[in-house]
CSV table of C-alpha atoms and ligand atoms in Angstrom, one decimal:
chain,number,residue,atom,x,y,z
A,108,UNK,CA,-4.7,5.9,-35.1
A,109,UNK,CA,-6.5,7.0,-31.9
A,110,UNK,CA,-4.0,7.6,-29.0
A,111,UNK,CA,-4.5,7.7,-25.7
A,112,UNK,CA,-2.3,8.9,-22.8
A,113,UNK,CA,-2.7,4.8,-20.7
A,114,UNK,CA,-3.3,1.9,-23.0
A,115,UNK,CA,-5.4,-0.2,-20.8
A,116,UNK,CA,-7.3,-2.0,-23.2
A,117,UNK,CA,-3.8,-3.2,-25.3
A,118,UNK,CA,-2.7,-4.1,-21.9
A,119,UNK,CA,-5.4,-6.3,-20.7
A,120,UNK,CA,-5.8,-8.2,-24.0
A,121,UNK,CA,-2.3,-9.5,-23.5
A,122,UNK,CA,-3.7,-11.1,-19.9
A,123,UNK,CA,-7.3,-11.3,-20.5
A,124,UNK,CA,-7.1,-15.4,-19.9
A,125,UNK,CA,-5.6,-15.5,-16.2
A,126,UNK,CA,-7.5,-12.0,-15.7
A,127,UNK,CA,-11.4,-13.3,-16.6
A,128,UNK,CA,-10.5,-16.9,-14.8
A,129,UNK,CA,-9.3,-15.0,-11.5
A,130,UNK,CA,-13.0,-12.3,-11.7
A,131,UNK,CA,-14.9,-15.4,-12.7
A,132,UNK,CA,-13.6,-17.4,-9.7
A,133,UNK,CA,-14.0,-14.6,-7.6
A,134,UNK,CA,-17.9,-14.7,-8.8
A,135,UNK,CA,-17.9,-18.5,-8.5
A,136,UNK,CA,-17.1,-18.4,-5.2
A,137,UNK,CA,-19.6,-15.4,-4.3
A,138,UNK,CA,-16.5,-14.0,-1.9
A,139,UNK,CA,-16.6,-10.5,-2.6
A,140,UNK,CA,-15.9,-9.0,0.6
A,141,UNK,CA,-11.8,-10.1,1.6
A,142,UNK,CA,-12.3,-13.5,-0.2
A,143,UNK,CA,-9.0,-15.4,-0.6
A,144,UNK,CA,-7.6,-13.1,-3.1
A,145,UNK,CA,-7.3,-10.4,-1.2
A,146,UNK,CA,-4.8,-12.4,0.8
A,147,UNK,CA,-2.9,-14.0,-1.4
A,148,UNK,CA,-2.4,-10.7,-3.3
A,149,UNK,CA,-1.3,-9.4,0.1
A,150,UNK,CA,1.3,-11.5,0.5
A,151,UNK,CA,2.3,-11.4,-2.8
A,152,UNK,CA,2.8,-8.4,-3.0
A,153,UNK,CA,4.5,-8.3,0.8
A,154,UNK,CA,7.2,-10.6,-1.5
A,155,UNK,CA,7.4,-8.2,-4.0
A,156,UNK,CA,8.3,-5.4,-1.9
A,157,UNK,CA,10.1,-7.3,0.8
A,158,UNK,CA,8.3,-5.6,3.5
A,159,UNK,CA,6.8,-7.1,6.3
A,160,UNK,CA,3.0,-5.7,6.1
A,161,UNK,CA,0.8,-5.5,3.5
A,162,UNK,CA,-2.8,-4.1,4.5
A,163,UNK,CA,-5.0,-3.3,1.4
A,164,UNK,CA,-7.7,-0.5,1.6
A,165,UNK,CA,-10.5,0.9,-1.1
A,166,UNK,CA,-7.9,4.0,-2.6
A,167,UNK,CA,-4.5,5.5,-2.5
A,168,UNK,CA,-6.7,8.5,-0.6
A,169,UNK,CA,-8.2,6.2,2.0
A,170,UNK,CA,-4.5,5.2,2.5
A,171,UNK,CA,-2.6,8.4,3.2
A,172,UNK,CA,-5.8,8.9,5.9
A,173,UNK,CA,-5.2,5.8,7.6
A,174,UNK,CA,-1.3,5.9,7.8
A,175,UNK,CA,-1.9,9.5,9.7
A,176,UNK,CA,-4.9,7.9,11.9
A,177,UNK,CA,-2.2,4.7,13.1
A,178,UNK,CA,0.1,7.6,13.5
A,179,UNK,CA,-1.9,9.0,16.0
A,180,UNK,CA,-1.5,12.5,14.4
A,181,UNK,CA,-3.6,15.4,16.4
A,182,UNK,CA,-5.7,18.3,15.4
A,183,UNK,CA,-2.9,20.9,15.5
A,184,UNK,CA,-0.3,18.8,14.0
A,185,UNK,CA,2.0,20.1,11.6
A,186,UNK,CA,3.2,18.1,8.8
A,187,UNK,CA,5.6,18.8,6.2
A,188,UNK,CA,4.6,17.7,2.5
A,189,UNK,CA,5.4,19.4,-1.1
A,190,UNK,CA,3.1,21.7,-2.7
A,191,UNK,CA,3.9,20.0,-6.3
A,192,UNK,CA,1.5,16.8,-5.9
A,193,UNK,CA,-2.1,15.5,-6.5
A,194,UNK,CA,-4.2,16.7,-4.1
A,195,UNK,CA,-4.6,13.5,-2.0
A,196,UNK,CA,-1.6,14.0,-0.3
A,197,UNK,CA,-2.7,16.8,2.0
A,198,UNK,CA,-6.4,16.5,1.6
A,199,UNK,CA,-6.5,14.1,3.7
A,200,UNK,CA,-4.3,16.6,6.2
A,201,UNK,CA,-7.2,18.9,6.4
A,202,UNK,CA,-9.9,16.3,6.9
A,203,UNK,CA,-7.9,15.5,9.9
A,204,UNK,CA,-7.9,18.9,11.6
A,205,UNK,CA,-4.1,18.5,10.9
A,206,UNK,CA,-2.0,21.2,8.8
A,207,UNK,CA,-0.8,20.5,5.8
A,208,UNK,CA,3.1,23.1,5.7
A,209,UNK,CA,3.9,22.9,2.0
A,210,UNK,CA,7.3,23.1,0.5
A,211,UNK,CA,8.7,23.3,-2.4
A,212,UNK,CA,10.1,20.8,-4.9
A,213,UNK,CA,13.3,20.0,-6.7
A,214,UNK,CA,13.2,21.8,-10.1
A,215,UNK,CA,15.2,18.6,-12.0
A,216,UNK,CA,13.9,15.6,-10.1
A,217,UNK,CA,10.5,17.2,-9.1
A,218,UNK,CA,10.7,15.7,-5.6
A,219,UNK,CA,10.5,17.2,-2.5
A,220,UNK,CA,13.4,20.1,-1.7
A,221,UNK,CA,15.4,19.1,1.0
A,222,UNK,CA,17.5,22.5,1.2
A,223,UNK,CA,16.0,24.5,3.6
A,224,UNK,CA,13.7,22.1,5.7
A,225,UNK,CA,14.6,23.4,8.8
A,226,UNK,CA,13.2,26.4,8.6
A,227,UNK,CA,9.5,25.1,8.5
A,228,UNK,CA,10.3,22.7,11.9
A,229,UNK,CA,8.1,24.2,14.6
A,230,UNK,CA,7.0,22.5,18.1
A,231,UNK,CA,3.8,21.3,15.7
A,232,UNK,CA,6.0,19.6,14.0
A,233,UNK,CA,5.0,15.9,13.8
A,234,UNK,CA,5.8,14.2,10.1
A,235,UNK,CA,6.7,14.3,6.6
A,236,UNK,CA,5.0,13.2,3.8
A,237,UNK,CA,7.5,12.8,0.6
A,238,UNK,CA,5.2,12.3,-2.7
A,239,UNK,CA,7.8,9.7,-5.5
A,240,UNK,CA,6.3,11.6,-8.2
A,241,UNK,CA,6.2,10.5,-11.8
A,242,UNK,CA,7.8,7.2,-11.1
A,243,UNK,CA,11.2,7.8,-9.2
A,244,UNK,CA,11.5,7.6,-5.2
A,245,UNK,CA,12.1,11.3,-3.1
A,246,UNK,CA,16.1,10.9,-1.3
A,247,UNK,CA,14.7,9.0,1.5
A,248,UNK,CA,18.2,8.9,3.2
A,249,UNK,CA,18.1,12.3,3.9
A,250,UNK,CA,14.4,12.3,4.6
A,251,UNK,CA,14.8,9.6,7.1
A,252,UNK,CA,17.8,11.8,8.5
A,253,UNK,CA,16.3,15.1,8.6
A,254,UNK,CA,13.1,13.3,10.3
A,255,UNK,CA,15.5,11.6,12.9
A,256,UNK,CA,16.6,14.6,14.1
A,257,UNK,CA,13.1,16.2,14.4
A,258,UNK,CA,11.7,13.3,15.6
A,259,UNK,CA,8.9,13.2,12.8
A,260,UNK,CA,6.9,10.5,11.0
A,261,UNK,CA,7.9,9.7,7.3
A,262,UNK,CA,4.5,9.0,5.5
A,263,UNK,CA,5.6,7.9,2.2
A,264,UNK,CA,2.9,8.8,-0.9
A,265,UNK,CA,3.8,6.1,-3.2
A,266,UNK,CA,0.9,6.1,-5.6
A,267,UNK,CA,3.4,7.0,-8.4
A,268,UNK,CA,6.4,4.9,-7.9
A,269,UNK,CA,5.3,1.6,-7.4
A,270,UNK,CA,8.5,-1.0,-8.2
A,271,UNK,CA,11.1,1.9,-8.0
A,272,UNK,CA,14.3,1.2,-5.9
A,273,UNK,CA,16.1,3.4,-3.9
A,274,UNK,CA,19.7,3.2,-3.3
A,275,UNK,CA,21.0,4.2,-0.2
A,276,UNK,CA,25.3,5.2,0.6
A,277,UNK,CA,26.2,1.8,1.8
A,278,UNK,CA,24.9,0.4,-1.2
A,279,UNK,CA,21.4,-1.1,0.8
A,280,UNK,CA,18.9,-1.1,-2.1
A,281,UNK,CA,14.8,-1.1,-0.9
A,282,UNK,CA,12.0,-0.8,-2.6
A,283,UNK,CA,10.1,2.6,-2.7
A,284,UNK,CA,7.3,2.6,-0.1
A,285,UNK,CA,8.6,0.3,2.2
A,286,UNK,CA,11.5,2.8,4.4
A,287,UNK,CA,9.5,5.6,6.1
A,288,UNK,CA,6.8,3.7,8.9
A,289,UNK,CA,4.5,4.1,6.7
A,290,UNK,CA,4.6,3.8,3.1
A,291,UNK,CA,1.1,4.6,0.9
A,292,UNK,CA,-0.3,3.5,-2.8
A,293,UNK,CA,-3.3,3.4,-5.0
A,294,UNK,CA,-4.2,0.9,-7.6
A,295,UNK,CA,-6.0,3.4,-9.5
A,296,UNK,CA,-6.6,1.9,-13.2
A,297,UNK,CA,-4.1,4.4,-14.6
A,298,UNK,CA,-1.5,3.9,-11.9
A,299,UNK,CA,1.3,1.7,-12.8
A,300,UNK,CA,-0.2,-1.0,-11.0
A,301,UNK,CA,-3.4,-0.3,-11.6
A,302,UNK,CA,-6.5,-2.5,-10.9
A,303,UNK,CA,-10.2,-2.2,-12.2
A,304,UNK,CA,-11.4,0.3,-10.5
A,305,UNK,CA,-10.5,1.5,-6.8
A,306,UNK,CA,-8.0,0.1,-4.8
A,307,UNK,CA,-4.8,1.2,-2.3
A,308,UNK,CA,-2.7,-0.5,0.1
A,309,UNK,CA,-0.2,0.4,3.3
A,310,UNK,CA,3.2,-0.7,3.5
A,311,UNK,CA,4.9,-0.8,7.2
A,312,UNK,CA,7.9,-2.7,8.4
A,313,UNK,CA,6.3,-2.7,11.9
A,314,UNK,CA,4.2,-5.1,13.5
A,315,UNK,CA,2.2,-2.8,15.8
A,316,UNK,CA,1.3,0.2,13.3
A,317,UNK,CA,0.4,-2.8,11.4
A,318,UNK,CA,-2.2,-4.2,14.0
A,319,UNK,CA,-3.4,-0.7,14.2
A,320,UNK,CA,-3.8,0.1,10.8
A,321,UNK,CA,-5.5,-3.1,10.1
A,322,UNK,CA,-8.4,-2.3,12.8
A,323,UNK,CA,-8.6,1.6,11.8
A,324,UNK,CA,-9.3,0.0,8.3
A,325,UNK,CA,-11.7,-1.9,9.7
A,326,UNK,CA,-14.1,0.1,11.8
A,327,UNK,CA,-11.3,0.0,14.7
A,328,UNK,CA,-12.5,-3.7,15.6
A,329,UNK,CA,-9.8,-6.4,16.0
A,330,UNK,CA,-12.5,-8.4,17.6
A,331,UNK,CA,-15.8,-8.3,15.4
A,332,UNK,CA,-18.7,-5.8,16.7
A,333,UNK,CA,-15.7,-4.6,20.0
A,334,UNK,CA,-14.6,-1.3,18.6
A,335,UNK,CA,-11.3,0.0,20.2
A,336,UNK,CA,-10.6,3.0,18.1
A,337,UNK,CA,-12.6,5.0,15.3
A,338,UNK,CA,-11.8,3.4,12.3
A,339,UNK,CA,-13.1,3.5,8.6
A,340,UNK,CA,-14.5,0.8,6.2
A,341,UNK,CA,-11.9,0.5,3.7
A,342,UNK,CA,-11.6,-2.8,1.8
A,343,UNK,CA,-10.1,-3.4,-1.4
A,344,UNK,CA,-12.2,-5.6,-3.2
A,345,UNK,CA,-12.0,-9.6,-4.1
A,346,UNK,CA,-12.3,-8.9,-7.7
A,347,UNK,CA,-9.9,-6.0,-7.8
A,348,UNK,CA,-7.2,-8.2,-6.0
A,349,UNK,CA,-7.9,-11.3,-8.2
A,350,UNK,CA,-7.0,-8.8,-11.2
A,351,UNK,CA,-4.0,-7.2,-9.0
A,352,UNK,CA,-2.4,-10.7,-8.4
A,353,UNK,CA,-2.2,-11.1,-12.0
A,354,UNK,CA,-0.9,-7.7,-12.8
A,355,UNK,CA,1.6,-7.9,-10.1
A,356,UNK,CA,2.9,-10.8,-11.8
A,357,UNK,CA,3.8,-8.5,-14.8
A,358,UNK,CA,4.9,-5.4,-12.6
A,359,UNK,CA,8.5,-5.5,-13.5
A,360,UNK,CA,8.2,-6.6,-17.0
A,361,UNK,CA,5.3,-3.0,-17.4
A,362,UNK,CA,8.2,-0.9,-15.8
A,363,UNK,CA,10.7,-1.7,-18.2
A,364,UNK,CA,8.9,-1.1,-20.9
A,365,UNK,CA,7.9,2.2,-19.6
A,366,UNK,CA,11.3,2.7,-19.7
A,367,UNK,CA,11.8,2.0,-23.2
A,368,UNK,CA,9.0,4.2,-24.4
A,369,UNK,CA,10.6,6.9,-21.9
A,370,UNK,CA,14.4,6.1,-23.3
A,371,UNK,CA,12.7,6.7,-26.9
A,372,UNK,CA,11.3,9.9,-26.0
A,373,UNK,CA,14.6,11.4,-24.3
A,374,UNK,CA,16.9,10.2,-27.4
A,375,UNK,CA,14.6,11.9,-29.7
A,376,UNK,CA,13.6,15.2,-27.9
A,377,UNK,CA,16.8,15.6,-26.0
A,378,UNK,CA,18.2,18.1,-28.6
A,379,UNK,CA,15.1,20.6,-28.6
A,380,UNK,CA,16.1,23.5,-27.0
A,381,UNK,CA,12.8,25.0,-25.9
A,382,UNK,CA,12.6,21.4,-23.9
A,383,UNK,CA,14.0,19.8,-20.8
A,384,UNK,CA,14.1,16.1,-21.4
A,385,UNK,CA,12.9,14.5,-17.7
A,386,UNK,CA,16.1,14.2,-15.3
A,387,UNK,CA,16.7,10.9,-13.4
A,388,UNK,CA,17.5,10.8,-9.7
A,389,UNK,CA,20.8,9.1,-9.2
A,390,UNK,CA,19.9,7.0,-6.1
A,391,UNK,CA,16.3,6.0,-7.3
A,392,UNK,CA,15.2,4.2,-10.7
A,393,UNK,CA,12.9,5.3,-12.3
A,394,UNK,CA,9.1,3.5,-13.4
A,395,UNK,CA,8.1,6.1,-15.5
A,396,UNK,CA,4.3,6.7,-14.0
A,397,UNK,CA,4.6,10.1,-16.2
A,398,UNK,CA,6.9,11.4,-19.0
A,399,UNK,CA,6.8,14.7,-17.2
A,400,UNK,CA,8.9,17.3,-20.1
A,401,UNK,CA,9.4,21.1,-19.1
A,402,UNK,CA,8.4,23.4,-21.9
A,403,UNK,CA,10.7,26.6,-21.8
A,404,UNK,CA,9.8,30.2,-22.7
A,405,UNK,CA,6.2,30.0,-22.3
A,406,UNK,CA,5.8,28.0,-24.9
A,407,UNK,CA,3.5,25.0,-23.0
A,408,UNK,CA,0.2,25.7,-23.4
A,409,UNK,CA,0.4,26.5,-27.2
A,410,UNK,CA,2.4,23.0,-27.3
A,411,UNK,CA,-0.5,21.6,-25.6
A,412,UNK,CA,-3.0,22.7,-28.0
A,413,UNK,CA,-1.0,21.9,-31.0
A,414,UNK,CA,-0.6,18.4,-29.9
A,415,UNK,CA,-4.4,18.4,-29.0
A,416,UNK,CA,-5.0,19.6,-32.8
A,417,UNK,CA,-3.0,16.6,-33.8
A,418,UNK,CA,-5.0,14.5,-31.1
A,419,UNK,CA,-2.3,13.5,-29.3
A,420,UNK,CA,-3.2,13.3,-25.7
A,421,UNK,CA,-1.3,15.6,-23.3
A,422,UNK,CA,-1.4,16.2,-19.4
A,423,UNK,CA,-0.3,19.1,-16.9
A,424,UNK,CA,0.6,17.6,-13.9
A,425,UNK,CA,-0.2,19.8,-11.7
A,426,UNK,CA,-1.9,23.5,-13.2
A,427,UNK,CA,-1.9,25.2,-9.8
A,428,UNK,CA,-0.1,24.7,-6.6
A,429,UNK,CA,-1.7,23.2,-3.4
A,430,UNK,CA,-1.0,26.6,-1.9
A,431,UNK,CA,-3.4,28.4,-4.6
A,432,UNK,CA,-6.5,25.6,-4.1
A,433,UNK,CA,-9.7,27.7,-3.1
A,434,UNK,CA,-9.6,25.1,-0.6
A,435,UNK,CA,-6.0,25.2,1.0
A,436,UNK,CA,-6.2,28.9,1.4
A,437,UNK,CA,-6.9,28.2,5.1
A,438,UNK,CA,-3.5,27.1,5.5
A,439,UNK,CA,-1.2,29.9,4.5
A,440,UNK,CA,-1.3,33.6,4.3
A,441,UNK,CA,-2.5,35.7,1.5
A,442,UNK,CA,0.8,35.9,-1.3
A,443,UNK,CA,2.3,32.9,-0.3
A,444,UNK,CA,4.5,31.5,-3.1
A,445,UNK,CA,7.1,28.6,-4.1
A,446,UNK,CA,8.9,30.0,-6.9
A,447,UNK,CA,9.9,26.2,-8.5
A,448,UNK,CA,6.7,24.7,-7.7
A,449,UNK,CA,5.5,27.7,-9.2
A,450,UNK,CA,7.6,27.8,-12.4
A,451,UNK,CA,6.9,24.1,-13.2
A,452,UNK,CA,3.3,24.4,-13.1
A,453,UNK,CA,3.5,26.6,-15.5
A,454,UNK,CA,6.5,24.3,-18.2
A,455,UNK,CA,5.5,20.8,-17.0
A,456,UNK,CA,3.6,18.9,-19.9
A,457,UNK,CA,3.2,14.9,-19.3
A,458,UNK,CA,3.6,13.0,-22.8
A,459,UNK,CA,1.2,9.4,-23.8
A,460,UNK,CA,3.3,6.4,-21.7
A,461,UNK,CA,2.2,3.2,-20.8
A,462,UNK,CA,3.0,-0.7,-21.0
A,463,UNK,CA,2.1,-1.1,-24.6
A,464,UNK,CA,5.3,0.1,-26.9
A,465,UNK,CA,4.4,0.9,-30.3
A,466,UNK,CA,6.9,2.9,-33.0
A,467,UNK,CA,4.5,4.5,-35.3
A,468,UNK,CA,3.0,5.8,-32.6
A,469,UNK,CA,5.6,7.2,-30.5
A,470,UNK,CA,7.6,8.5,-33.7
A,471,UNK,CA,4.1,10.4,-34.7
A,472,UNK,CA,3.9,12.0,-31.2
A,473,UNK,CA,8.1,12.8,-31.5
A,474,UNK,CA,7.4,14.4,-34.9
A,475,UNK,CA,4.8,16.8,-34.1
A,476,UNK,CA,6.8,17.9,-31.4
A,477,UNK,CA,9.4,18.6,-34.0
A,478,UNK,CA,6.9,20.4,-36.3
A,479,UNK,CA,5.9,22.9,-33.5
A,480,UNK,CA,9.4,23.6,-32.5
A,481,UNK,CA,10.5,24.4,-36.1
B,776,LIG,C1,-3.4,8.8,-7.3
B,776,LIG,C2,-2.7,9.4,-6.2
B,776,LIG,C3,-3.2,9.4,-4.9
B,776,LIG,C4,-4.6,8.9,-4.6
B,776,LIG,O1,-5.0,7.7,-5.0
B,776,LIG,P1,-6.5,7.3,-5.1
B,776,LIG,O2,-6.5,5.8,-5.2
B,776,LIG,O3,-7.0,7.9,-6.4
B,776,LIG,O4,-7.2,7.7,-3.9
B,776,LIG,C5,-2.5,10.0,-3.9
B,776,LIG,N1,-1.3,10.6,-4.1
B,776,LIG,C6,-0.8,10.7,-5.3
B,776,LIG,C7,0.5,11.3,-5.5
B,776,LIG,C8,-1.5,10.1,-6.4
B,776,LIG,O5,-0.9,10.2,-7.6
């Protein structure tokens, strides 16, 4: 029994015919660069999400750039994002002369803390970044109220939460990605709509910062060789969105059973005291990118290396705070600290999950857990 954290390979076997017809068309067709695929995944997945602009781009990375390019965003700028993420999110930040202010997270739903906010507002002050991480969307109703009020940006990183819904007060239900001006993801193989190899897309509700973010993606040219702005080359490939438009098809059907696979896990770790079972955000569902558990009394890392004895696959996401990156320490002054961000870098451990469901498996994984508990 070999085990892996994403089964890929049990995945693709179940759509290898529509997947090999769409690559070999693309081939047929010699249209590598934005062939037709490319734009019917586009709108595709514009149905999917019921948003009104789609424009794909090589990464989830290149993304989060571009939003903050179309944003206009200065050298100076201050924006707001939490230190609990992948380092994407305010990489990109730096590589912009802007300044990434990290805050801290919610220590049940892992998203960004909302308590507090204010304090961190300066005249800099010029957007948010809310990371949906592990599958379940950030409260974007206060988000989008809190950046009302300070007149900021919301830049949504949405590389984790693909197909999760987010339920505002009156009952309005949209799809993660698509309610700040800008919403960000990556197709990144492992991602839960993942293509074969690199591949991101923008998500925007407006028609201009969609004109502008499709010329910044393309070397700031509406009109070929007429450059209006600096832009970047950043193309998702014809093959990748031939192998996208099929997995797209099967986006819902991958989150539920992620689901299932999570339910499992909850139902039988649930009563292990030395764990915290994943909590679920009331106003978001959940796609289950991670199985994210916390590991109590400084019991994780020995967890992780029993399980790696068993080889069962395990992953900490994240070991070390943005903050505490050799290359973050620009940004903030010697002893800064986030005491939950902090605290679940040290308990989070992220369990095998994926699309393909299989019992012996999972009850192997949920009884070693059990043997190193007892
Ligand atoms: C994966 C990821 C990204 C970056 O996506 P790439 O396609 O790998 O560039 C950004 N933010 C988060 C939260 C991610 O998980």
């Amino acid at each position: 029994m070999k085990i892996q954290m994403v089964d890929l390979k049990g995945q693709y076997e179940k759509i290898k015919n529509e997947v090999d017809a769409g690559i070999q068309n693309c081939i047929d067709n010699t249209a590598f660069i934005n062939g037709p695929a490319v734009k019917e995944f586009q709108q595709d997945f514009e149905n999917y999400l019921n948003v009104k602009h789609v424009i794909p781009c090589a990464n989830g990375t290149d993304a989060l750039q571009i939003a903050m390019m179309a944003l206009e965003l200065k050298p100076g700028d201050e924006i707001i994002c939490p230190a609990f993420t992948y380092v994407a999110t305010a990489e990109v930040m730096g590589l912009l002369g802007l300044k990434p202010i990290m805050v801290d997270v919610d220590e049940n739903t892992f998203e960004i803390e909302l308590n507090g906010l204010e304090k961190y507002i300066t005249p800099n002050t010029k957007a948010i970044v809310p990371v949906h991480l592990y599958g379940q969307s950030a409260d974007m109703e206060k988000i989008l109220e809190f950046a009302k009020k300070h007149n900021l940006f919301v830049i949504e990183d949405n590389a984790q939460a693909i197909g999760s819904d987010y339920t505002f007060s009156d009952g309005t239900i949209r799809k993660s990605g698509t309610i700040g001006h800008i919403g960000c993801t990556s197709f990144f193989p492992s991602k839960n709509l993942g293509c074969y190899g690199d591949g991101g897309a923008l998500m925007t509700n407006d028609d201009d910062l969609a004109l502008k973010i499709r010329m910044i993606a393309n070397h700031g040219q509406q009109k070929k060789y007429y450059h209006k702005v600096l832009g970047c080359n950043s193309r998702l490939d014809t093959i990748q969105a031939a192998v996208l438009k099929v997995k797209l098809q099967h986006l819902d059907e991958y989150s539920a059973a992620r689901n299932k696979m999570a339910d499992y896990y909850d139902e039988n770790l649930a009563k292990i005291s030395d764990i915290q079972i994943p909590e679920r955000a009331k106003n978001s569902t959940h796609v289950f990118h991670q199985y994210t558990l916390k590991v109590k009394n400084g019991k994780r890392d020995e967890l992780q290396k029993y399980l790696g004895e068993k080889n069962i696959p395990s992953m900490i996401y994240y070991p070390l705070p943005l903050y505490k990156q050799e290359a973050f320490q620009q940004y903030v002054e010697e002893g800064f600290s986030l005491p939950v961000t902090e605290k679940l870098c040290s308990e989070v451990i992220s369990l095998p999950i994926h699309t393909e469901f299989d019992q012996e498996v999972l009850d192997f994984i949920i009884s070693e857990i059990k043997n190193f508990f007892n």
